[in-house]
């Protein structure tokens, strides 16, 4: 270490140490990052193990010991973490008794247990992941964007869920539930997994940005005071009314125009 004591050497050592430290960090980074990514995708291995244990106690009677499905319940291979999160957090699963459609209930499992079972099911095959808040949060959208959410909703969703999101009956005693008070995360998840008769709306049809506008639109419906008498609160009715006024107004103008043309050609 004697060379370090000379002043000139000492000056050169600092940048060298810096370079060495950078190399070391780079090395650590390449070692550490792939590990982080795989744990984000499919959960840590202990989490998967915990999830498997919970699953085998609470779910395997219908979904099979390895999620392969039985006559009592479908296979869960490839349904993804988002499906487990939605089904279990809305209390639909574990299904209490055989029924056409599992009703919404208070959840039976806590957050940690749901994450573990979701990680286990995700480890069986690739499927939609649980979204981050940035993917569904309606924060910071403009009035125009929310209006676009309304358009998307009327085009893609209102046939089953009704114009005001109040829900509606479907054939064979099934139903599309009311969307009032549904958490934004569950809206994202329902779109991506398409439970029961609901079609899957993938990111190529409805982007995350579009989902955010739909969430914001549904929240704007809820924020309107119930029973208000202003035009705006009547939602689809007032839109129908406007269409009528504009339509009739247009027809009247057209009639006037025809009449004036007719008068001129004489
Ligand atoms: C009594 C039987 C039963 C039990 C117990 C049960 N399920 Fe289900 N599960 C079903 C049936 C039937 C369906 C299909 C009907 C539906 O989607 O509503 C289903 C659907 C699902 C789906 C959606 C699958 C898809 O194709 O999208 C998931 C995810 C799921 N169950 C997870 C679980 C988990 C996790 C548990 C345990 C906590 C559980 N289930 C317990 C019967 C059961
Ligand atoms: C063909 C009918 C149909 C269409 C179209 C449809 N849904 Fe659904 N939706 C359903 C059914 C049925 C369920 C309930 C599934 C179940 O009980 O497992 C559902 C469930 C949901 C849920 C879950 C509600 C809860 O209680 O957690 C949300 C959110 C949702 N739909 C939103 C939408 C949106 C937004 C659209 C349009 C982009 C849409 N749906 C289009 C039939 C439909």
mmCIF file of N, CA, C and O and ligand atoms in Angstrom, residues 55 58-59 61-63 72-76 79 83-84 87-88 93-102 109 117 121 193 195-196, ligand 1:
data_model
loop_
_atom_site.group_PDB
_atom_site.id
_atom_site.type_symbol
_atom_site.label_atom_id
_atom_site.label_comp_id
_atom_site.label_asym_id
_atom_site.label_seq_id
_atom_site.Cartn_x
_atom_site.Cartn_y
_atom_site.Cartn_z
ATOM 1 N N UNK A 55 -54.780 -22.882 -1.624
ATOM 2 C CA UNK A 55 -55.600 -23.342 -2.736
ATOM 3 C C UNK A 55 -56.046 -24.782 -2.512
ATOM 4 O O UNK A 55 -57.206 -25.128 -2.738
ATOM 5 N N UNK A 58 -58.839 -24.673 0.174
ATOM 6 C CA UNK A 58 -60.093 -23.952 -0.063
ATOM 7 C C UNK A 58 -60.673 -24.068 -1.453
ATOM 8 O O UNK A 58 -61.853 -23.746 -1.653
ATOM 9 N N UNK A 59 -59.905 -24.482 -2.431
ATOM 10 C CA UNK A 59 -60.365 -24.368 -3.818
ATOM 11 C C UNK A 59 -60.279 -25.675 -4.592
ATOM 12 O O UNK A 59 -60.973 -25.847 -5.604
ATOM 13 N N UNK A 61 -61.253 -28.687 -4.159
ATOM 14 C CA UNK A 61 -62.390 -29.603 -4.250
ATOM 15 C C UNK A 61 -63.128 -29.372 -5.576
ATOM 16 O O UNK A 61 -63.684 -30.305 -6.140
ATOM 17 N N UNK A 62 -63.150 -28.157 -6.065
ATOM 18 C CA UNK A 62 -63.821 -27.862 -7.335
ATOM 19 C C UNK A 62 -62.829 -27.665 -8.485
ATOM 20 O O UNK A 62 -63.122 -28.003 -9.624
ATOM 21 N N UNK A 63 -61.673 -27.064 -8.184
ATOM 22 C CA UNK A 63 -60.750 -26.713 -9.282
ATOM 23 C C UNK A 63 -59.614 -27.724 -9.457
ATOM 24 O O UNK A 63 -58.751 -27.520 -10.306
ATOM 25 N N UNK A 72 -66.818 -29.975 -11.080
ATOM 26 C CA UNK A 72 -67.438 -28.932 -10.237
ATOM 27 C C UNK A 72 -66.916 -27.535 -10.537
ATOM 28 O O UNK A 72 -67.466 -26.550 -10.029
ATOM 29 N N UNK A 73 -65.831 -27.440 -11.263
ATOM 30 C CA UNK A 73 -65.271 -26.109 -11.503
ATOM 31 C C UNK A 73 -64.257 -26.131 -12.635
ATOM 32 O O UNK A 73 -63.626 -27.164 -12.892
ATOM 33 N N UNK A 74 -64.094 -24.994 -13.334
ATOM 34 C CA UNK A 74 -63.220 -24.960 -14.518
ATOM 35 C C UNK A 74 -61.733 -25.005 -14.161
ATOM 36 O O UNK A 74 -61.355 -24.751 -13.011
ATOM 37 N N UNK A 75 -60.897 -25.313 -15.151
ATOM 38 C CA UNK A 75 -59.457 -25.249 -14.956
ATOM 39 C C UNK A 75 -59.039 -23.793 -14.734
ATOM 40 O O UNK A 75 -59.647 -22.876 -15.287
ATOM 41 N N UNK A 76 -58.010 -23.592 -13.924
ATOM 42 C CA UNK A 76 -57.510 -22.237 -13.693
ATOM 43 C C UNK A 76 -56.156 -22.024 -14.365
ATOM 44 O O UNK A 76 -55.513 -20.995 -14.154
ATOM 45 N N UNK A 79 -55.700 -18.567 -16.411
ATOM 46 C CA UNK A 79 -56.682 -17.495 -16.182
ATOM 47 C C UNK A 79 -55.996 -16.243 -15.633
ATOM 48 O O UNK A 79 -56.524 -15.138 -15.758
ATOM 49 N N UNK A 83 -57.634 -12.734 -12.520
ATOM 50 C CA UNK A 83 -58.895 -13.463 -12.362
ATOM 51 C C UNK A 83 -59.092 -13.887 -10.908
ATOM 52 O O UNK A 83 -60.167 -13.719 -10.330
ATOM 53 N N UNK A 84 -58.021 -14.418 -10.290
ATOM 54 C CA UNK A 84 -58.102 -14.827 -8.882
ATOM 55 C C UNK A 84 -58.382 -13.592 -8.017
ATOM 56 O O UNK A 84 -59.237 -13.620 -7.128
ATOM 57 N N UNK A 87 -62.094 -12.559 -8.551
ATOM 58 C CA UNK A 87 -63.043 -13.556 -8.042
ATOM 59 C C UNK A 87 -63.025 -13.631 -6.516
ATOM 60 O O UNK A 87 -64.075 -13.734 -5.884
ATOM 61 N N UNK A 88 -61.822 -13.585 -5.921
ATOM 62 C CA UNK A 88 -61.730 -13.781 -4.473
ATOM 63 C C UNK A 88 -61.959 -12.470 -3.719
ATOM 64 O O UNK A 88 -62.605 -12.453 -2.679
ATOM 65 N N UNK A 93 -65.563 -16.111 -5.134
ATOM 66 C CA UNK A 93 -64.882 -17.369 -4.826
ATOM 67 C C UNK A 93 -64.325 -17.274 -3.417
ATOM 68 O O UNK A 93 -63.884 -16.196 -3.015
ATOM 69 N N UNK A 94 -64.243 -18.352 -2.663
ATOM 70 C CA UNK A 94 -64.700 -19.699 -3.016
ATOM 71 C C UNK A 94 -66.229 -19.743 -3.130
ATOM 72 O O UNK A 94 -66.909 -19.178 -2.286
ATOM 73 N N UNK A 95 -66.698 -20.401 -4.164
ATOM 74 C CA UNK A 95 -68.135 -20.507 -4.381
ATOM 75 C C UNK A 95 -68.747 -21.252 -3.186
ATOM 76 O O UNK A 95 -68.269 -22.314 -2.796
ATOM 77 N N UNK A 96 -69.800 -20.653 -2.608
ATOM 78 C CA UNK A 96 -70.379 -21.258 -1.403
ATOM 79 C C UNK A 96 -71.148 -22.523 -1.752
ATOM 80 O O UNK A 96 -70.993 -23.552 -1.124
ATOM 81 N N UNK A 97 -72.027 -22.428 -2.776
ATOM 82 C CA UNK A 97 -72.717 -23.642 -3.217
ATOM 83 C C UNK A 97 -72.816 -23.600 -4.730
ATOM 84 O O UNK A 97 -72.726 -22.520 -5.311
ATOM 85 N N UNK A 98 -72.996 -24.743 -5.340
ATOM 86 C CA UNK A 98 -73.111 -24.782 -6.789
ATOM 87 C C UNK A 98 -74.227 -23.858 -7.240
ATOM 88 O O UNK A 98 -75.341 -23.925 -6.724
ATOM 89 N N UNK A 99 -73.911 -22.944 -8.131
ATOM 90 C CA UNK A 99 -74.917 -22.011 -8.647
ATOM 91 C C UNK A 99 -74.521 -21.639 -10.060
ATOM 92 O O UNK A 99 -73.375 -21.849 -10.465
ATOM 93 N N UNK A 100 -75.488 -21.096 -10.807
ATOM 94 C CA UNK A 100 -75.207 -20.653 -12.173
ATOM 95 C C UNK A 100 -74.151 -19.564 -12.170
ATOM 96 O O UNK A 100 -73.300 -19.484 -13.030
ATOM 97 N N UNK A 101 -74.252 -18.687 -11.160
ATOM 98 C CA UNK A 101 -73.386 -17.519 -11.128
ATOM 99 C C UNK A 101 -73.104 -17.187 -9.668
ATOM 100 O O UNK A 101 -74.038 -17.041 -8.883
ATOM 101 N N UNK A 102 -71.830 -17.118 -9.332
ATOM 102 C CA UNK A 102 -71.469 -16.840 -7.939
ATOM 103 C C UNK A 102 -71.805 -15.396 -7.594
ATOM 104 O O UNK A 102 -71.410 -14.482 -8.307
ATOM 105 N N UNK A 109 -60.968 -14.206 2.178
ATOM 106 C CA UNK A 109 -59.519 -14.210 2.377
ATOM 107 C C UNK A 109 -58.994 -12.786 2.506
ATOM 108 O O UNK A 109 -59.590 -11.856 1.949
ATOM 109 N N UNK A 117 -52.484 -16.799 -3.452
ATOM 110 C CA UNK A 117 -53.220 -17.694 -4.359
ATOM 111 C C UNK A 117 -53.118 -17.207 -5.804
ATOM 112 O O UNK A 117 -53.030 -18.010 -6.735
ATOM 113 N N UNK A 121 -51.712 -19.367 -8.932
ATOM 114 C CA UNK A 121 -52.434 -19.600 -10.189
ATOM 115 C C UNK A 121 -51.634 -19.033 -11.379
ATOM 116 O O UNK A 121 -51.576 -19.643 -12.446
ATOM 117 N N UNK A 193 -60.436 -10.045 -18.032
ATOM 118 C CA UNK A 193 -60.672 -11.487 -17.875
ATOM 119 C C UNK A 193 -62.014 -11.926 -18.473
ATOM 120 O O UNK A 193 -62.191 -13.092 -18.780
ATOM 121 N N UNK A 195 -65.423 -12.268 -17.201
ATOM 122 C CA UNK A 195 -66.054 -13.368 -16.446
ATOM 123 C C UNK A 195 -67.409 -13.762 -17.029
ATOM 124 O O UNK A 195 -68.124 -12.903 -17.562
ATOM 125 N N UNK A 196 -67.742 -15.044 -16.947
ATOM 126 C CA UNK A 196 -69.025 -15.570 -17.436
ATOM 127 C C UNK A 196 -69.292 -15.082 -18.869
ATOM 128 O O UNK A 196 -68.405 -15.170 -19.699
HETATM 129 C C1 LIG B 1 -67.916 -25.179 -4.832
HETATM 130 C C2 LIG B 1 -66.985 -25.157 -5.961
HETATM 131 C C3 LIG B 1 -65.922 -24.082 -6.021
HETATM 132 C C4 LIG B 1 -65.002 -23.707 -5.057
HETATM 133 C C5 LIG B 1 -64.833 -24.252 -3.646
HETATM 134 C C6 LIG B 1 -64.179 -22.687 -5.666
HETATM 135 N N1 LIG B 1 -64.591 -22.451 -6.954
HETATM 136 FE FE1 LIG B 1 -63.769 -21.140 -8.258
HETATM 137 N N2 LIG B 1 -65.215 -21.580 -9.653
HETATM 138 C C7 LIG B 1 -66.221 -22.527 -9.476
HETATM 139 C C8 LIG B 1 -67.089 -22.506 -10.652
HETATM 140 C C9 LIG B 1 -68.309 -23.388 -10.872
HETATM 141 C C10 LIG B 1 -66.585 -21.500 -11.509
HETATM 142 C C11 LIG B 1 -67.150 -21.043 -12.867
HETATM 143 C C12 LIG B 1 -68.325 -20.129 -12.674
HETATM 144 C C13 LIG B 1 -67.981 -18.669 -12.610
HETATM 145 O O1 LIG B 1 -67.011 -18.230 -13.257
HETATM 146 O O2 LIG B 1 -68.695 -17.909 -11.895
HETATM 147 C C14 LIG B 1 -65.397 -20.960 -10.858
HETATM 148 C C15 LIG B 1 -64.594 -19.966 -11.398
HETATM 149 C C16 LIG B 1 -63.397 -19.524 -10.833
HETATM 150 C C17 LIG B 1 -62.475 -18.639 -11.477
HETATM 151 C C18 LIG B 1 -62.641 -18.039 -12.864
HETATM 152 C C19 LIG B 1 -62.129 -19.006 -13.866
HETATM 153 C C20 LIG B 1 -62.172 -18.456 -15.269
HETATM 154 O O3 LIG B 1 -62.238 -19.287 -16.197
HETATM 155 O O4 LIG B 1 -62.119 -17.240 -15.452
HETATM 156 C C21 LIG B 1 -61.418 -18.455 -10.612
HETATM 157 C C22 LIG B 1 -60.189 -17.607 -10.832
HETATM 158 C C23 LIG B 1 -61.705 -19.226 -9.425
HETATM 159 N N3 LIG B 1 -62.910 -19.870 -9.598
HETATM 160 C C24 LIG B 1 -60.875 -19.267 -8.322
HETATM 161 C C25 LIG B 1 -61.193 -19.946 -7.152
HETATM 162 C C26 LIG B 1 -60.388 -19.905 -5.961
HETATM 163 C C27 LIG B 1 -59.077 -19.153 -5.835
HETATM 164 C C28 LIG B 1 -61.017 -20.646 -5.034
HETATM 165 C C29 LIG B 1 -60.609 -20.911 -3.599
HETATM 166 C C30 LIG B 1 -60.406 -19.739 -2.781
HETATM 167 C C31 LIG B 1 -62.231 -21.188 -5.649
HETATM 168 N N4 LIG B 1 -62.290 -20.735 -6.946
HETATM 169 C C32 LIG B 1 -63.137 -22.050 -5.015
HETATM 170 C C33 LIG B 1 -66.362 -23.378 -8.399
HETATM 171 C C34 LIG B 1 -65.660 -23.293 -7.215
#
